[in-house]
mmCIF file of C-alpha atoms in Angstrom:
data_model
loop_
_atom_site.group_PDB
_atom_site.id
_atom_site.type_symbol
_atom_site.label_atom_id
_atom_site.label_comp_id
_atom_site.label_asym_id
_atom_site.label_seq_id
_atom_site.Cartn_x
_atom_site.Cartn_y
_atom_site.Cartn_z
ATOM 1 C CA MET A 1 18.144 -2.285 -7.492
ATOM 2 C CA SER A 2 17.474 -4.728 -4.628
ATOM 3 C CA ASP A 3 16.919 -8.383 -5.419
ATOM 4 C CA GLN A 4 16.537 -9.393 -1.792
ATOM 5 C CA GLN A 5 13.460 -11.192 -0.513
ATOM 6 C CA ALA A 6 11.544 -10.501 2.659
ATOM 7 C CA GLU A 7 12.836 -12.198 5.810
ATOM 8 C CA LEU A 8 9.900 -13.306 7.921
ATOM 9 C CA GLU A 9 8.819 -14.750 11.207
ATOM 10 C CA TRP A 10 5.223 -15.703 11.954
ATOM 11 C CA ARG A 11 2.952 -14.769 14.837
ATOM 12 C CA ASP A 12 0.296 -17.358 15.625
ATOM 13 C CA GLY A 13 1.299 -19.053 12.366
ATOM 14 C CA MET A 14 -0.770 -16.486 10.468
ATOM 15 C CA ILE A 15 0.654 -12.979 10.685
ATOM 16 C CA PRO A 16 3.945 -12.316 8.866
ATOM 17 C CA VAL A 17 6.422 -10.050 10.657
ATOM 18 C CA SER A 18 9.437 -8.526 8.948
ATOM 19 C CA ARG A 19 12.661 -9.476 10.683
ATOM 20 C CA ARG A 20 14.418 -6.595 8.928
ATOM 21 C CA PHE A 21 12.015 -3.954 10.281
ATOM 22 C CA ASP A 22 10.535 -5.811 13.276
ATOM 23 C CA ASP A 23 7.040 -4.853 12.169
ATOM 24 C CA PRO A 24 3.955 -6.887 11.130
ATOM 25 C CA TYR A 25 2.746 -6.693 7.541
ATOM 26 C CA PHE A 26 -0.826 -6.076 8.615
ATOM 27 C CA SER A 27 -2.773 -5.189 11.721
ATOM 28 C CA LEU A 28 -2.924 -7.756 14.474
ATOM 29 C CA GLN A 29 -6.516 -6.574 14.984
ATOM 30 C CA GLY A 30 -7.722 -7.250 11.447
ATOM 31 C CA GLY A 31 -5.612 -6.605 8.381
ATOM 32 C CA LEU A 32 -8.460 -6.516 5.878
ATOM 33 C CA ASP A 33 -10.547 -4.120 7.944
ATOM 34 C CA GLU A 34 -7.511 -1.871 8.352
ATOM 35 C CA THR A 35 -6.906 -1.827 4.602
ATOM 36 C CA ARG A 36 -10.498 -0.891 3.931
ATOM 37 C CA HIS A 37 -10.484 1.872 6.552
ATOM 38 C CA VAL A 38 -7.079 3.387 5.834
ATOM 39 C CA PHE A 39 -6.439 2.950 2.134
ATOM 40 C CA LEU A 40 -9.850 2.553 0.513
ATOM 41 C CA ALA A 41 -11.922 4.930 2.640
ATOM 42 C CA GLY A 42 -8.847 7.141 3.125
ATOM 43 C CA ASN A 43 -8.790 7.730 -0.634
ATOM 44 C CA ASP A 44 -12.596 8.013 -0.995
ATOM 45 C CA LEU A 45 -12.810 4.619 -2.678
ATOM 46 C CA PRO A 46 -14.745 2.984 -4.229
ATOM 47 C CA ALA A 47 -16.695 6.221 -4.903
ATOM 48 C CA ARG A 48 -13.925 7.641 -7.138
ATOM 49 C CA PHE A 49 -13.399 4.537 -9.233
ATOM 50 C CA ALA A 50 -13.689 4.955 -13.008
ATOM 51 C CA ASP A 51 -12.285 3.173 -16.046
ATOM 52 C CA GLY A 52 -8.502 3.584 -16.070
ATOM 53 C CA PHE A 53 -8.274 4.587 -12.387
ATOM 54 C CA HIS A 54 -4.683 4.162 -11.177
ATOM 55 C CA VAL A 55 -3.685 3.226 -7.638
ATOM 56 C CA ALA A 56 -0.008 3.320 -6.673
ATOM 57 C CA GLU A 57 1.505 1.997 -3.476
ATOM 58 C CA LEU A 58 4.715 2.178 -1.473
ATOM 59 C CA GLY A 59 5.204 -1.320 -0.080
ATOM 60 C CA PHE A 60 3.428 -4.232 -1.777
ATOM 61 C CA GLY A 61 3.966 -6.566 1.170
ATOM 62 C CA THR A 62 1.507 -9.454 1.089
ATOM 63 C CA GLY A 63 -0.592 -7.903 -1.676
ATOM 64 C CA LEU A 64 -3.515 -7.534 0.731
ATOM 65 C CA ASN A 65 -4.136 -3.909 -0.268
ATOM 66 C CA PHE A 66 -4.192 -4.843 -3.939
ATOM 67 C CA LEU A 67 -6.637 -7.700 -3.393
ATOM 68 C CA ALA A 68 -8.969 -5.592 -1.249
ATOM 69 C CA THR A 69 -8.914 -2.867 -3.900
ATOM 70 C CA LEU A 70 -9.702 -5.317 -6.678
ATOM 71 C CA GLN A 71 -12.544 -6.783 -4.636
ATOM 72 C CA ALA A 72 -13.984 -3.290 -4.085
ATOM 73 C CA TRP A 73 -13.577 -2.491 -7.796
ATOM 74 C CA ARG A 74 -15.508 -5.582 -8.791
ATOM 75 C CA ALA A 75 -18.185 -5.073 -6.158
ATOM 76 C CA ALA A 76 -18.721 -1.534 -7.480
ATOM 77 C CA GLY A 77 -19.426 -2.939 -10.948
ATOM 78 C CA ILE A 78 -17.023 -0.609 -12.727
ATOM 79 C CA THR A 79 -16.712 -1.223 -16.466
ATOM 80 C CA GLY A 80 -13.149 -1.079 -17.711
ATOM 81 C CA ARG A 81 -9.738 -1.630 -16.185
ATOM 82 C CA LEU A 82 -8.114 -0.830 -12.847
ATOM 83 C CA HIS A 83 -4.384 -0.103 -12.831
ATOM 84 C CA PHE A 84 -2.365 -0.892 -9.701
ATOM 85 C CA THR A 85 1.364 -0.188 -9.369
ATOM 86 C CA SER A 86 3.358 -1.059 -6.273
ATOM 87 C CA PHE A 87 6.961 -0.360 -5.296
ATOM 88 C CA GLU A 88 8.563 -3.115 -3.202
ATOM 89 C CA ALA A 89 12.187 -3.461 -2.115
ATOM 90 C CA TYR A 90 11.878 -6.858 -0.437
ATOM 91 C CA PRO A 91 9.284 -9.044 -2.187
ATOM 92 C CA MET A 92 7.902 -12.122 -0.440
ATOM 93 C CA ALA A 93 8.678 -15.618 -1.626
ATOM 94 C CA THR A 94 5.663 -17.301 -3.238
ATOM 95 C CA ASP A 95 5.232 -19.816 -0.416
ATOM 96 C CA ASP A 96 5.266 -17.045 2.188
ATOM 97 C CA LEU A 97 2.767 -15.048 0.153
ATOM 98 C CA SER A 98 0.429 -18.035 0.009
ATOM 99 C CA GLN A 99 0.676 -18.583 3.769
ATOM 100 C CA ALA A 100 0.076 -14.902 4.532
ATOM 101 C CA LEU A 101 -2.998 -14.709 2.300
ATOM 102 C CA ALA A 102 -4.533 -18.064 3.282
ATOM 103 C CA PRO A 103 -6.826 -16.512 5.953
ATOM 104 C CA PHE A 104 -8.353 -14.255 3.273
ATOM 105 C CA ALA A 105 -8.879 -16.871 0.562
ATOM 106 C CA ASP A 106 -12.633 -17.082 1.166
ATOM 107 C CA VAL A 107 -13.250 -13.343 0.834
ATOM 108 C CA LEU A 108 -10.606 -12.039 -1.597
ATOM 109 C CA PRO A 109 -9.472 -13.091 -5.128
ATOM 110 C CA VAL A 110 -6.240 -14.537 -3.699
ATOM 111 C CA ASP A 111 -5.626 -16.849 -6.688
ATOM 112 C CA ILE A 112 -4.588 -13.878 -8.808
ATOM 113 C CA LEU A 113 -1.413 -13.630 -6.721
ATOM 114 C CA THR A 114 -0.825 -17.167 -5.499
ATOM 115 C CA ASN A 115 -1.641 -19.029 -8.720
ATOM 116 C CA GLY A 116 -1.100 -16.335 -11.327
ATOM 117 C CA VAL A 117 -4.719 -16.352 -12.484
ATOM 118 C CA ALA A 118 -5.200 -13.901 -15.355
ATOM 119 C CA ALA A 119 -7.795 -11.132 -15.084
ATOM 120 C CA ASP A 120 -9.026 -8.783 -17.790
ATOM 121 C CA ASP A 121 -10.245 -6.062 -15.425
ATOM 122 C CA VAL A 122 -6.943 -5.181 -13.715
ATOM 123 C CA THR A 123 -3.297 -4.551 -14.531
ATOM 124 C CA LEU A 124 -0.888 -5.170 -11.641
ATOM 125 C CA THR A 125 2.704 -3.960 -11.838
ATOM 126 C CA VAL A 126 5.146 -4.577 -8.986
ATOM 127 C CA ILE A 127 8.351 -2.583 -9.373
ATOM 128 C CA LYS A 128 11.132 -4.203 -7.373
ATOM 129 C CA GLY A 129 13.881 -2.189 -5.757
ATOM 130 C CA ASP A 130 14.341 0.802 -3.467
ATOM 131 C CA ALA A 131 11.507 3.256 -4.160
ATOM 132 C CA ARG A 132 13.926 6.138 -3.697
ATOM 133 C CA ASP A 133 15.574 4.949 -6.899
ATOM 134 C CA THR A 134 12.667 3.446 -8.832
ATOM 135 C CA LEU A 135 9.844 5.925 -8.207
ATOM 136 C CA PRO A 136 11.584 9.006 -9.697
ATOM 137 C CA MET A 137 12.126 7.020 -12.912
ATOM 138 C CA TRP A 138 8.530 5.796 -13.118
ATOM 139 C CA GLN A 139 6.578 7.167 -16.082
ATOM 140 C CA GLY A 140 3.148 6.737 -14.473
ATOM 141 C CA ARG A 141 0.856 9.016 -12.511
ATOM 142 C CA ALA A 142 -1.541 7.786 -9.837
ATOM 143 C CA ASP A 143 -5.022 8.929 -8.879
ATOM 144 C CA ALA A 144 -4.605 7.487 -5.382
ATOM 145 C CA TRP A 145 -1.581 6.507 -3.304
ATOM 146 C CA TYR A 146 -1.353 3.919 -0.539
ATOM 147 C CA LEU A 147 1.613 4.900 1.637
ATOM 148 C CA ASP A 148 2.137 1.574 3.381
ATOM 149 C CA GLY A 149 5.778 1.266 4.332
ATOM 150 C CA PHE A 150 6.746 -0.149 7.689
ATOM 151 C CA SER A 151 6.602 2.145 10.723
ATOM 152 C CA PRO A 152 8.372 5.487 10.110
ATOM 153 C CA ALA A 153 10.403 4.872 13.266
ATOM 154 C CA LYS A 154 11.738 1.593 11.847
ATOM 155 C CA ASN A 155 11.722 2.320 8.095
ATOM 156 C CA PRO A 156 12.439 6.091 7.882
ATOM 157 C CA GLU A 157 13.830 5.968 4.342
ATOM 158 C CA LEU A 158 10.357 5.275 2.933
ATOM 159 C CA TRP A 159 8.947 8.448 4.486
ATOM 160 C CA ASN A 160 11.573 11.074 3.757
ATOM 161 C CA PRO A 161 10.722 14.451 2.162
ATOM 162 C CA ALA A 162 12.406 13.621 -1.148
ATOM 163 C CA LEU A 163 10.319 10.484 -1.596
ATOM 164 C CA MET A 164 7.102 12.295 -0.668
ATOM 165 C CA ARG A 165 8.051 14.884 -3.314
ATOM 166 C CA ALA A 166 8.413 12.054 -5.821
ATOM 167 C CA VAL A 167 4.970 10.792 -4.805
ATOM 168 C CA ALA A 168 3.522 14.234 -5.492
ATOM 169 C CA ASP A 169 5.339 14.438 -8.829
ATOM 170 C CA HIS A 170 3.628 11.184 -9.836
ATOM 171 C CA THR A 171 0.130 12.100 -8.687
ATOM 172 C CA ALA A 172 -2.638 13.280 -10.986
ATOM 173 C CA LYS A 173 -4.186 16.668 -10.264
ATOM 174 C CA GLY A 174 -6.747 16.224 -7.514
ATOM 175 C CA GLY A 175 -5.173 12.889 -6.612
ATOM 176 C CA THR A 176 -5.036 11.629 -3.057
ATOM 177 C CA ALA A 177 -2.845 9.723 -0.640
ATOM 178 C CA ALA A 178 -3.566 7.913 2.603
ATOM 179 C CA THR A 179 -1.493 6.240 5.283
ATOM 180 C CA TYR A 180 -2.009 4.615 8.667
ATOM 181 C CA THR A 181 0.631 6.863 10.277
ATOM 182 C CA ALA A 182 -0.034 10.324 11.675
ATOM 183 C CA ALA A 183 3.610 11.035 12.506
ATOM 184 C CA GLY A 184 4.240 14.763 12.378
ATOM 185 C CA HIS A 185 7.288 14.574 10.115
ATOM 186 C CA VAL A 186 5.348 12.462 7.587
ATOM 187 C CA ARG A 187 2.531 14.991 7.467
ATOM 188 C CA ARG A 188 5.022 17.847 7.112
ATOM 189 C CA SER A 189 6.800 16.042 4.274
ATOM 190 C CA LEU A 190 3.506 15.639 2.442
ATOM 191 C CA GLU A 191 2.665 19.292 2.978
ATOM 192 C CA LEU A 192 6.082 20.377 1.684
ATOM 193 C CA ALA A 193 5.442 18.237 -1.383
ATOM 194 C CA GLY A 194 2.259 20.194 -2.113
ATOM 195 C CA PHE A 195 -0.462 18.075 -0.527
ATOM 196 C CA ALA A 196 -3.267 19.443 1.629
ATOM 197 C CA VAL A 197 -3.047 17.167 4.672
ATOM 198 C CA GLU A 198 -5.544 16.217 7.348
ATOM 199 C CA ARG A 199 -5.354 13.982 10.378
ATOM 200 C CA VAL A 200 -8.419 11.763 10.772
ATOM 201 C CA THR A 201 -9.573 8.828 12.894
ATOM 202 C CA GLY A 202 -7.299 5.821 12.598
ATOM 203 C CA PHE A 203 -7.998 2.110 12.730
ATOM 204 C CA GLY A 204 -8.142 0.012 15.879
ATOM 205 C CA ARG A 205 -5.677 1.185 18.485
ATOM 206 C CA LYS A 206 -4.243 3.833 16.187
ATOM 207 C CA ARG A 207 -6.048 7.010 17.184
ATOM 208 C CA HIS A 208 -5.180 8.905 14.010
ATOM 209 C CA MET A 209 -4.165 8.391 10.389
ATOM 210 C CA THR A 210 -3.347 10.775 7.533
ATOM 211 C CA ARG A 211 -5.254 11.730 4.379
ATOM 212 C CA ALA A 212 -3.837 14.054 1.740
ATOM 213 C CA ARG A 213 -4.989 15.637 -1.501
ATOM 214 C CA LEU A 214 -3.002 17.299 -4.269
ATOM 215 C CA GLY A 215 -4.534 20.494 -5.603
#
């Protein structure tokens, strides 16, 4: 299991970029809007939310996806608890996390991550280590997946067919997955894993993204 932390550089003092993968953690055109378009709308959220709904994610990164999901959950007025599990090989140091999330502090419940503020409406679990090792051993099953690894060209191990099969194995019947990438080999891997896959309009300069549903 990896105990390494993320190695970062900063663009404009605001946007964290992974030195290991040479890729930004969120869109240079608007990270929050991208999260809402790709991962929330891509999984038909918040319409599908219900007590006990479970979101799982490949790549926790800055935690932006988690915070946007929690905000949407609360705005929808759902009674009960949201479960959110993320698999992260290279977690950010706390100071870097705080810097990355600072631009969103006025619109998202950032304190939950930066100050460890307790919440009774959500359970967050971050599983550290290589998802190829940790996901097959996970006992959970998700209703919706956020496939948010770095670019498949730069981080191919997070998009391989075996890992997409593990995603499917840990997805509830009728569960969904969404990702910003429309790379052909990613879509084929999802299809081989048993998902019905569609290519839809992407965010910003990305013409297409991928949505998938498990029958």
